Amino acid sequence: MRFKMGSSLHSRVSLLLLLALISFCISVASSASSFSSTSETTMHTNNWAVLVCTSRFWFNYRHMANTLSLYRTVKRLGIADERIILMLADDMACNARNKYPAQVFNNENHRLNLYGDNVEVDYRGYEVTVENFLRILTGRHEPAVPRSKRLLSDEGSHILLYMTGHGGDEFLKFQDSEELQSHDLADAVKQMKEKHRFKELLIMVDTCQAATLFSQLHSPGVLAIGSSMKGENSYSHHLDSDVGVSVVDRFTFYTLAFFERLNIYDNASLISLFKSYNPSTLMSTAYYRTDLYQRQLEEVPVTNFFGSVMETIHTDSAYKSLSRKEWDKDKSVNSLTLEEERTPMTLTSEKQTSDSETEVEGGSKCPWSTFRNKVHKSEDIDTLVNYGIAIMAPLVAISTWLSSFGSKLPEESNSPGRLSIVHGCQIASHSIRVPFLWQE
């Protein structure tokens, strides 16, 4: 019985290549699963607010007042201007009909000027378009757009999206000239989720038939609330006789009434906000959609969207000044404490350095281990795919070459115990013994 070197070698190499491919696929699968699990447990890092008034003209004064009222509220609860995108389609404060120049009010008592010194408008007038709105959400800006006009959120961000204006069945009007459709909003939110631009998103809309704007949403982590159901109108709250128009809508008015009772330290939940809307006072039915939201509303504070995530320390009394003796004693205790803390920190840093050096040495000894470490550390699924293509291409090429090489090998040698010329290369010119070739 004669074993043939060509077919045996080809089968062995093919088996090794198959095992290598299986091992690589398992490694990539484990990395992908760890990547997805990491994205699901991303920490809440920051809050953003996108506040949009879509209406022009003096008789839509209340829509600008709605937006400026929410702007003041989220700033009071801790969201900084640098994390707020404010879009106002018209400047009612400078309108010639305004009896109170450079001022905007949301109540007929005129106690609070919403258009004060600390209002930073990012998009105003004809800059408020459907295109710019979608660019803000998806991050697809022109290169010349400054950072202050961009939503620079990340996968740990909670975003509040508030919109007010005139709407209808699955649309919201911009500038009385174009419309944002429900599928446009759903597509933008889907792109945001795929690009890891938010962890959780709350969409709040004050317009007629606001609930219909959420019908196409399918992205996880999204919570939506609207001022009215399909077929219902959203009404203004009261008229200011001095200004001559309505100054606030009902849904926004009662939202502000809820938040005026809170401060940055309160832990009121989202369910308490949603249950505060009374259909008899709103003259419409507030609708909220929660099927895409994973957490229970009772466990989520409203400040997760309307406030800041900064760690704060609340003290009941003011700081007391220390005497000279107490100051010297405090200083000596602090210096000793710092000296004690410095030693373990140094040891820890040295340990981390030695661990990193050991890891580098281990990686240099084993290339496959180095490659696996790079794959596990990669945070982008596209990087994993590129690694797979880079590894599979040479393996497939080698396998194809070996297949053609094995098919051209002679089935038997010219003489027993002697090798002949293969592919123009003389392997041996005299009798040799090959350990894995023998005759019976």
JSON list of N, CA and C in Angstrom, two decimals, residues 308-361:
[
{"chain": "A", "resi": 308, "resn": "SER", "atom": "N", "xyz": [-28.77, 68.15, 35.33]},
{"chain": "A", "resi": 308, "resn": "SER", "atom": "CA", "xyz": [-27.37, 67.83, 35.15]},
{"chain": "A", "resi": 308, "resn": "SER", "atom": "C", "xyz": [-27.03, 66.53, 35.85]},
{"chain": "A", "resi": 309, "resn": "VAL", "atom": "N", "xyz": [-25.94, 65.88, 35.42]},
{"chain": "A", "resi": 309, "resn": "VAL", "atom": "CA", "xyz": [-25.47, 64.66, 36.07]},
{"chain": "A", "resi": 309, "resn": "VAL", "atom": "C", "xyz": [-24.22, 64.93, 36.89]},
{"chain": "A", "resi": 310, "resn": "MET", "atom": "N", "xyz": [-23.93, 66.20, 37.16]},
{"chain": "A", "resi": 310, "resn": "MET", "atom": "CA", "xyz": [-22.76, 66.53, 37.98]},
{"chain": "A", "resi": 310, "resn": "MET", "atom": "C", "xyz": [-22.98, 66.07, 39.41]},
{"chain": "A", "resi": 311, "resn": "GLU", "atom": "N", "xyz": [-21.91, 65.57, 40.03]},
{"chain": "A", "resi": 311, "resn": "GLU", "atom": "CA", "xyz": [-21.97, 65.21, 41.43]},
{"chain": "A", "resi": 311, "resn": "GLU", "atom": "C", "xyz": [-21.91, 66.47, 42.28]},
{"chain": "A", "resi": 312, "resn": "THR", "atom": "N", "xyz": [-22.92, 66.67, 43.11]},
{"chain": "A", "resi": 312, "resn": "THR", "atom": "CA", "xyz": [-22.99, 67.88, 43.93]},
{"chain": "A", "resi": 312, "resn": "THR", "atom": "C", "xyz": [-23.10, 67.50, 45.41]},
{"chain": "A", "resi": 313, "resn": "ILE", "atom": "N", "xyz": [-22.58, 68.36, 46.27]},
{"chain": "A", "resi": 313, "resn": "ILE", "atom": "CA", "xyz": [-22.66, 68.17, 47.72]},
{"chain": "A", "resi": 313, "resn": "ILE", "atom": "C", "xyz": [-23.48, 69.31, 48.29]},
{"chain": "A", "resi": 314, "resn": "HIS", "atom": "N", "xyz": [-24.59, 68.97, 48.93]},
{"chain": "A", "resi": 314, "resn": "HIS", "atom": "CA", "xyz": [-25.49, 69.99, 49.50]},
{"chain": "A", "resi": 314, "resn": "HIS", "atom": "C", "xyz": [-25.19, 70.15, 50.99]},
{"chain": "A", "resi": 315, "resn": "THR", "atom": "N", "xyz": [-24.94, 71.36, 51.40]},
{"chain": "A", "resi": 315, "resn": "THR", "atom": "CA", "xyz": [-24.67, 71.64, 52.81]},
{"chain": "A", "resi": 315, "resn": "THR", "atom": "C", "xyz": [-25.74, 72.56, 53.35]},
{"chain": "A", "resi": 316, "resn": "ASP", "atom": "N", "xyz": [-26.16, 72.31, 54.58]},
{"chain": "A", "resi": 316, "resn": "ASP", "atom": "CA", "xyz": [-27.22, 73.11, 55.19]},
{"chain": "A", "resi": 316, "resn": "ASP", "atom": "C", "xyz": [-26.69, 74.42, 55.78]},
{"chain": "A", "resi": 317, "resn": "SER", "atom": "N", "xyz": [-25.42, 74.45, 56.13]},
{"chain": "A", "resi": 317, "resn": "SER", "atom": "CA", "xyz": [-24.87, 75.65, 56.75]},
{"chain": "A", "resi": 317, "resn": "SER", "atom": "C", "xyz": [-23.69, 76.17, 55.93]},
{"chain": "A", "resi": 318, "resn": "ALA", "atom": "N", "xyz": [-23.39, 77.44, 56.12]},
{"chain": "A", "resi": 318, "resn": "ALA", "atom": "CA", "xyz": [-22.25, 78.02, 55.40]},
{"chain": "A", "resi": 318, "resn": "ALA", "atom": "C", "xyz": [-20.94, 77.54, 56.01]},
{"chain": "A", "resi": 319, "resn": "TYR", "atom": "N", "xyz": [-19.84, 77.69, 55.26]},
{"chain": "A", "resi": 319, "resn": "TYR", "atom": "CA", "xyz": [-18.54, 77.30, 55.79]},
{"chain": "A", "resi": 319, "resn": "TYR", "atom": "C", "xyz": [-18.10, 78.25, 56.90]},
{"chain": "A", "resi": 320, "resn": "LYS", "atom": "N", "xyz": [-17.49, 77.68, 57.94]},
{"chain": "A", "resi": 320, "resn": "LYS", "atom": "CA", "xyz": [-17.00, 78.48, 59.06]},
{"chain": "A", "resi": 320, "resn": "LYS", "atom": "C", "xyz": [-15.50, 78.74, 58.90]},
{"chain": "A", "resi": 321, "resn": "SER", "atom": "N", "xyz": [-15.07, 79.94, 59.23]},
{"chain": "A", "resi": 321, "resn": "SER", "atom": "CA", "xyz": [-13.65, 80.25, 59.13]},
{"chain": "A", "resi": 321, "resn": "SER", "atom": "C", "xyz": [-12.91, 79.63, 60.31]},
{"chain": "A", "resi": 322, "resn": "LEU", "atom": "N", "xyz": [-11.69, 79.14, 60.07]},
{"chain": "A", "resi": 322, "resn": "LEU", "atom": "CA", "xyz": [-10.88, 78.49, 61.09]},
{"chain": "A", "resi": 322, "resn": "LEU", "atom": "C", "xyz": [-9.93, 79.49, 61.74]},
{"chain": "A", "resi": 323, "resn": "SER", "atom": "N", "xyz": [-9.64, 79.25, 63.02]},
{"chain": "A", "resi": 323, "resn": "SER", "atom": "CA", "xyz": [-8.64, 80.07, 63.70]},
{"chain": "A", "resi": 323, "resn": "SER", "atom": "C", "xyz": [-7.26, 79.68, 63.24]},
{"chain": "A", "resi": 324, "resn": "ARG", "atom": "N", "xyz": [-6.25, 80.47, 63.61]},
{"chain": "A", "resi": 324, "resn": "ARG", "atom": "CA", "xyz": [-4.87, 80.21, 63.19]},
{"chain": "A", "resi": 324, "resn": "ARG", "atom": "C", "xyz": [-4.39, 78.85, 63.70]},
{"chain": "A", "resi": 325, "resn": "LYS", "atom": "N", "xyz": [-4.72, 78.53, 64.98]},
{"chain": "A", "resi": 325, "resn": "LYS", "atom": "CA", "xyz": [-4.29, 77.26, 65.56]},
{"chain": "A", "resi": 325, "resn": "LYS", "atom": "C", "xyz": [-4.97, 76.08, 64.85]},
{"chain": "A", "resi": 326, "resn": "GLU", "atom": "N", "xyz": [-6.29, 76.23, 64.61]},
{"chain": "A", "resi": 326, "resn": "GLU", "atom": "CA", "xyz": [-7.00, 75.15, 63.92]},
{"chain": "A", "resi": 326, "resn": "GLU", "atom": "C", "xyz": [-6.50, 74.99, 62.50]},
{"chain": "A", "resi": 327, "resn": "TRP", "atom": "N", "xyz": [-6.14, 76.10, 61.84]},
{"chain": "A", "resi": 327, "resn": "TRP", "atom": "CA", "xyz": [-5.62, 76.04, 60.46]},
{"chain": "A", "resi": 327, "resn": "TRP", "atom": "C", "xyz": [-4.31, 75.28, 60.41]},
{"chain": "A", "resi": 328, "resn": "ASP", "atom": "N", "xyz": [-3.35, 75.59, 61.35]},
{"chain": "A", "resi": 328, "resn": "ASP", "atom": "CA", "xyz": [-2.07, 74.88, 61.38]},
{"chain": "A", "resi": 328, "resn": "ASP", "atom": "C", "xyz": [-2.27, 73.39, 61.66]},
{"chain": "A", "resi": 329, "resn": "LYS", "atom": "N", "xyz": [-3.19, 73.07, 62.58]},
{"chain": "A", "resi": 329, "resn": "LYS", "atom": "CA", "xyz": [-3.45, 71.67, 62.90]},
{"chain": "A", "resi": 329, "resn": "LYS", "atom": "C", "xyz": [-4.05, 70.94, 61.70]},
{"chain": "A", "resi": 330, "resn": "ASP", "atom": "N", "xyz": [-4.98, 71.61, 61.02]},
{"chain": "A", "resi": 330, "resn": "ASP", "atom": "CA", "xyz": [-5.61, 71.02, 59.83]},
{"chain": "A", "resi": 330, "resn": "ASP", "atom": "C", "xyz": [-4.58, 70.81, 58.73]},
{"chain": "A", "resi": 331, "resn": "LYS", "atom": "N", "xyz": [-3.68, 71.76, 58.59]},
{"chain": "A", "resi": 331, "resn": "LYS", "atom": "CA", "xyz": [-2.66, 71.68, 57.54]},
{"chain": "A", "resi": 331, "resn": "LYS", "atom": "C", "xyz": [-1.73, 70.51, 57.78]},
{"chain": "A", "resi": 332, "resn": "SER", "atom": "N", "xyz": [-1.30, 70.30, 59.07]},
{"chain": "A", "resi": 332, "resn": "SER", "atom": "CA", "xyz": [-0.40, 69.19, 59.39]},
{"chain": "A", "resi": 332, "resn": "SER", "atom": "C", "xyz": [-1.08, 67.85, 59.18]},
{"chain": "A", "resi": 333, "resn": "VAL", "atom": "N", "xyz": [-2.34, 67.74, 59.55]},
{"chain": "A", "resi": 333, "resn": "VAL", "atom": "CA", "xyz": [-3.07, 66.48, 59.34]},
{"chain": "A", "resi": 333, "resn": "VAL", "atom": "C", "xyz": [-3.21, 66.17, 57.86]},
{"chain": "A", "resi": 334, "resn": "ASN", "atom": "N", "xyz": [-3.53, 67.20, 57.06]},
{"chain": "A", "resi": 334, "resn": "ASN", "atom": "CA", "xyz": [-3.68, 67.00, 55.62]},
{"chain": "A", "resi": 334, "resn": "ASN", "atom": "C", "xyz": [-2.37, 66.59, 54.97]},
{"chain": "A", "resi": 335, "resn": "SER", "atom": "N", "xyz": [-1.23, 67.18, 55.43]},
{"chain": "A", "resi": 335, "resn": "SER", "atom": "CA", "xyz": [0.06, 66.82, 54.85]},
{"chain": "A", "resi": 335, "resn": "SER", "atom": "C", "xyz": [0.41, 65.37, 55.16]},
{"chain": "A", "resi": 336, "resn": "LEU", "atom": "N", "xyz": [0.10, 64.91, 56.39]},
{"chain": "A", "resi": 336, "resn": "LEU", "atom": "CA", "xyz": [0.35, 63.51, 56.74]},
{"chain": "A", "resi": 336, "resn": "LEU", "atom": "C", "xyz": [-0.53, 62.58, 55.91]},
{"chain": "A", "resi": 337, "resn": "THR", "atom": "N", "xyz": [-1.76, 62.96, 55.75]},
{"chain": "A", "resi": 337, "resn": "THR", "atom": "CA", "xyz": [-2.67, 62.13, 54.96]},
{"chain": "A", "resi": 337, "resn": "THR", "atom": "C", "xyz": [-2.20, 62.02, 53.53]},
{"chain": "A", "resi": 338, "resn": "LEU", "atom": "N", "xyz": [-1.76, 63.14, 52.95]},
{"chain": "A", "resi": 338, "resn": "LEU", "atom": "CA", "xyz": [-1.27, 63.11, 51.58]},
{"chain": "A", "resi": 338, "resn": "LEU", "atom": "C", "xyz": [-0.02, 62.25, 51.46]},
{"chain": "A", "resi": 339, "resn": "GLU", "atom": "N", "xyz": [0.86, 62.31, 52.49]},
{"chain": "A", "resi": 339, "resn": "GLU", "atom": "CA", "xyz": [2.10, 61.52, 52.46]},
{"chain": "A", "resi": 339, "resn": "GLU", "atom": "C", "xyz": [1.77, 60.03, 52.51]},
{"chain": "A", "resi": 340, "resn": "GLU", "atom": "N", "xyz": [0.74, 59.67, 53.32]},
{"chain": "A", "resi": 340, "resn": "GLU", "atom": "CA", "xyz": [0.36, 58.26, 53.41]},
{"chain": "A", "resi": 340, "resn": "GLU", "atom": "C", "xyz": [-0.27, 57.78, 52.11]},
{"chain": "A", "resi": 341, "resn": "GLU", "atom": "N", "xyz": [-1.03, 58.67, 51.47]},
{"chain": "A", "resi": 341, "resn": "GLU", "atom": "CA", "xyz": [-1.70, 58.26, 50.24]},
{"chain": "A", "resi": 341, "resn": "GLU", "atom": "C", "xyz": [-0.74, 58.17, 49.08]},
{"chain": "A", "resi": 342, "resn": "ARG", "atom": "N", "xyz": [0.38, 58.94, 49.17]},
{"chain": "A", "resi": 342, "resn": "ARG", "atom": "CA", "xyz": [1.30, 58.98, 48.03]},
{"chain": "A", "resi": 342, "resn": "ARG", "atom": "C", "xyz": [2.00, 57.64, 47.83]},
{"chain": "A", "resi": 343, "resn": "THR", "atom": "N", "xyz": [2.34, 56.93, 48.95]},
{"chain": "A", "resi": 343, "resn": "THR", "atom": "CA", "xyz": [3.08, 55.67, 48.85]},
{"chain": "A", "resi": 343, "resn": "THR", "atom": "C", "xyz": [2.28, 54.58, 48.14]},
{"chain": "A", "resi": 344, "resn": "PRO", "atom": "N", "xyz": [1.03, 54.26, 48.58]},
{"chain": "A", "resi": 344, "resn": "PRO", "atom": "CA", "xyz": [0.30, 53.23, 47.84]},
{"chain": "A", "resi": 344, "resn": "PRO", "atom": "C", "xyz": [0.03, 53.61, 46.40]},
{"chain": "A", "resi": 345, "resn": "MET", "atom": "N", "xyz": [-0.14, 54.91, 46.11]},
{"chain": "A", "resi": 345, "resn": "MET", "atom": "CA", "xyz": [-0.35, 55.31, 44.72]},
{"chain": "A", "resi": 345, "resn": "MET", "atom": "C", "xyz": [0.88, 55.02, 43.89]},
{"chain": "A", "resi": 346, "resn": "THR", "atom": "N", "xyz": [2.09, 55.26, 44.47]},
{"chain": "A", "resi": 346, "resn": "THR", "atom": "CA", "xyz": [3.32, 54.98, 43.74]},
{"chain": "A", "resi": 346, "resn": "THR", "atom": "C", "xyz": [3.48, 53.49, 43.50]},
{"chain": "A", "resi": 347, "resn": "LEU", "atom": "N", "xyz": [3.17, 52.69, 44.54]},
{"chain": "A", "resi": 347, "resn": "LEU", "atom": "CA", "xyz": [3.26, 51.25, 44.38]},
{"chain": "A", "resi": 347, "resn": "LEU", "atom": "C", "xyz": [2.29, 50.75, 43.32]},
{"chain": "A", "resi": 348, "resn": "THR", "atom": "N", "xyz": [1.09, 51.34, 43.32]},
{"chain": "A", "resi": 348, "resn": "THR", "atom": "CA", "xyz": [0.10, 50.93, 42.34]},
{"chain": "A", "resi": 348, "resn": "THR", "atom": "C", "xyz": [0.55, 51.25, 40.93]},
{"chain": "A", "resi": 349, "resn": "SER", "atom": "N", "xyz": [1.12, 52.47, 40.74]},
{"chain": "A", "resi": 349, "resn": "SER", "atom": "CA", "xyz": [1.58, 52.85, 39.41]},
{"chain": "A", "resi": 349, "resn": "SER", "atom": "C", "xyz": [2.72, 51.96, 38.96]},
{"chain": "A", "resi": 350, "resn": "GLU", "atom": "N", "xyz": [3.66, 51.60, 39.93]},
{"chain": "A", "resi": 350, "resn": "GLU", "atom": "CA", "xyz": [4.75, 50.71, 39.55]},
{"chain": "A", "resi": 350, "resn": "GLU", "atom": "C", "xyz": [4.23, 49.34, 39.17]},
{"chain": "A", "resi": 351, "resn": "LYS", "atom": "N", "xyz": [3.20, 48.88, 39.91]},
{"chain": "A", "resi": 351, "resn": "LYS", "atom": "CA", "xyz": [2.63, 47.58, 39.60]},
{"chain": "A", "resi": 351, "resn": "LYS", "atom": "C", "xyz": [1.97, 47.59, 38.22]},
{"chain": "A", "resi": 352, "resn": "GLN", "atom": "N", "xyz": [1.26, 48.68, 37.92]},
{"chain": "A", "resi": 352, "resn": "GLN", "atom": "CA", "xyz": [0.63, 48.78, 36.61]},
{"chain": "A", "resi": 352, "resn": "GLN", "atom": "C", "xyz": [1.67, 48.81, 35.51]},
{"chain": "A", "resi": 353, "resn": "THR", "atom": "N", "xyz": [2.81, 49.51, 35.77]},
{"chain": "A", "resi": 353, "resn": "THR", "atom": "CA", "xyz": [3.87, 49.57, 34.76]},
{"chain": "A", "resi": 353, "resn": "THR", "atom": "C", "xyz": [4.47, 48.19, 34.52]},
{"chain": "A", "resi": 354, "resn": "SER", "atom": "N", "xyz": [4.73, 47.46, 35.63]},
{"chain": "A", "resi": 354, "resn": "SER", "atom": "CA", "xyz": [5.30, 46.11, 35.48]},
{"chain": "A", "resi": 354, "resn": "SER", "atom": "C", "xyz": [4.33, 45.18, 34.78]},
{"chain": "A", "resi": 355, "resn": "ASP", "atom": "N", "xyz": [3.00, 45.33, 35.09]},
{"chain": "A", "resi": 355, "resn": "ASP", "atom": "CA", "xyz": [2.01, 44.49, 34.43]},
{"chain": "A", "resi": 355, "resn": "ASP", "atom": "C", "xyz": [1.97, 44.78, 32.94]},
{"chain": "A", "resi": 356, "resn": "SER", "atom": "N", "xyz": [2.05, 46.07, 32.57]},
{"chain": "A", "resi": 356, "resn": "SER", "atom": "CA", "xyz": [2.02, 46.41, 31.15]},
{"chain": "A", "resi": 356, "resn": "SER", "atom": "C", "xyz": [3.26, 45.89, 30.44]},
{"chain": "A", "resi": 357, "resn": "GLU", "atom": "N", "xyz": [4.45, 45.95, 31.14]},
{"chain": "A", "resi": 357, "resn": "GLU", "atom": "CA", "xyz": [5.67, 45.43, 30.53]},
{"chain": "A", "resi": 357, "resn": "GLU", "atom": "C", "xyz": [5.58, 43.93, 30.33]},
{"chain": "A", "resi": 358, "resn": "THR", "atom": "N", "xyz": [5.01, 43.23, 31.34]},
{"chain": "A", "resi": 358, "resn": "THR", "atom": "CA", "xyz": [4.84, 41.78, 31.20]},
{"chain": "A", "resi": 358, "resn": "THR", "atom": "C", "xyz": [3.92, 41.45, 30.05]},
{"chain": "A", "resi": 359, "resn": "GLU", "atom": "N", "xyz": [2.87, 42.25, 29.90]},
{"chain": "A", "resi": 359, "resn": "GLU", "atom": "CA", "xyz": [1.94, 42.00, 28.81]},
{"chain": "A", "resi": 359, "resn": "GLU", "atom": "C", "xyz": [2.61, 42.21, 27.46]},
{"chain": "A", "resi": 360, "resn": "VAL", "atom": "N", "xyz": [3.45, 43.25, 27.36]},
{"chain": "A", "resi": 360, "resn": "VAL", "atom": "CA", "xyz": [4.16, 43.50, 26.11]},
{"chain": "A", "resi": 360, "resn": "VAL", "atom": "C", "xyz": [5.12, 42.37, 25.79]},
{"chain": "A", "resi": 361, "resn": "GLU", "atom": "N", "xyz": [5.86, 41.89, 26.85]},
{"chain": "A", "resi": 361, "resn": "GLU", "atom": "CA", "xyz": [6.79, 40.80, 26.61]},
{"chain": "A", "resi": 361, "resn": "GLU", "atom": "C", "xyz": [6.05, 39.54, 26.17]}
]
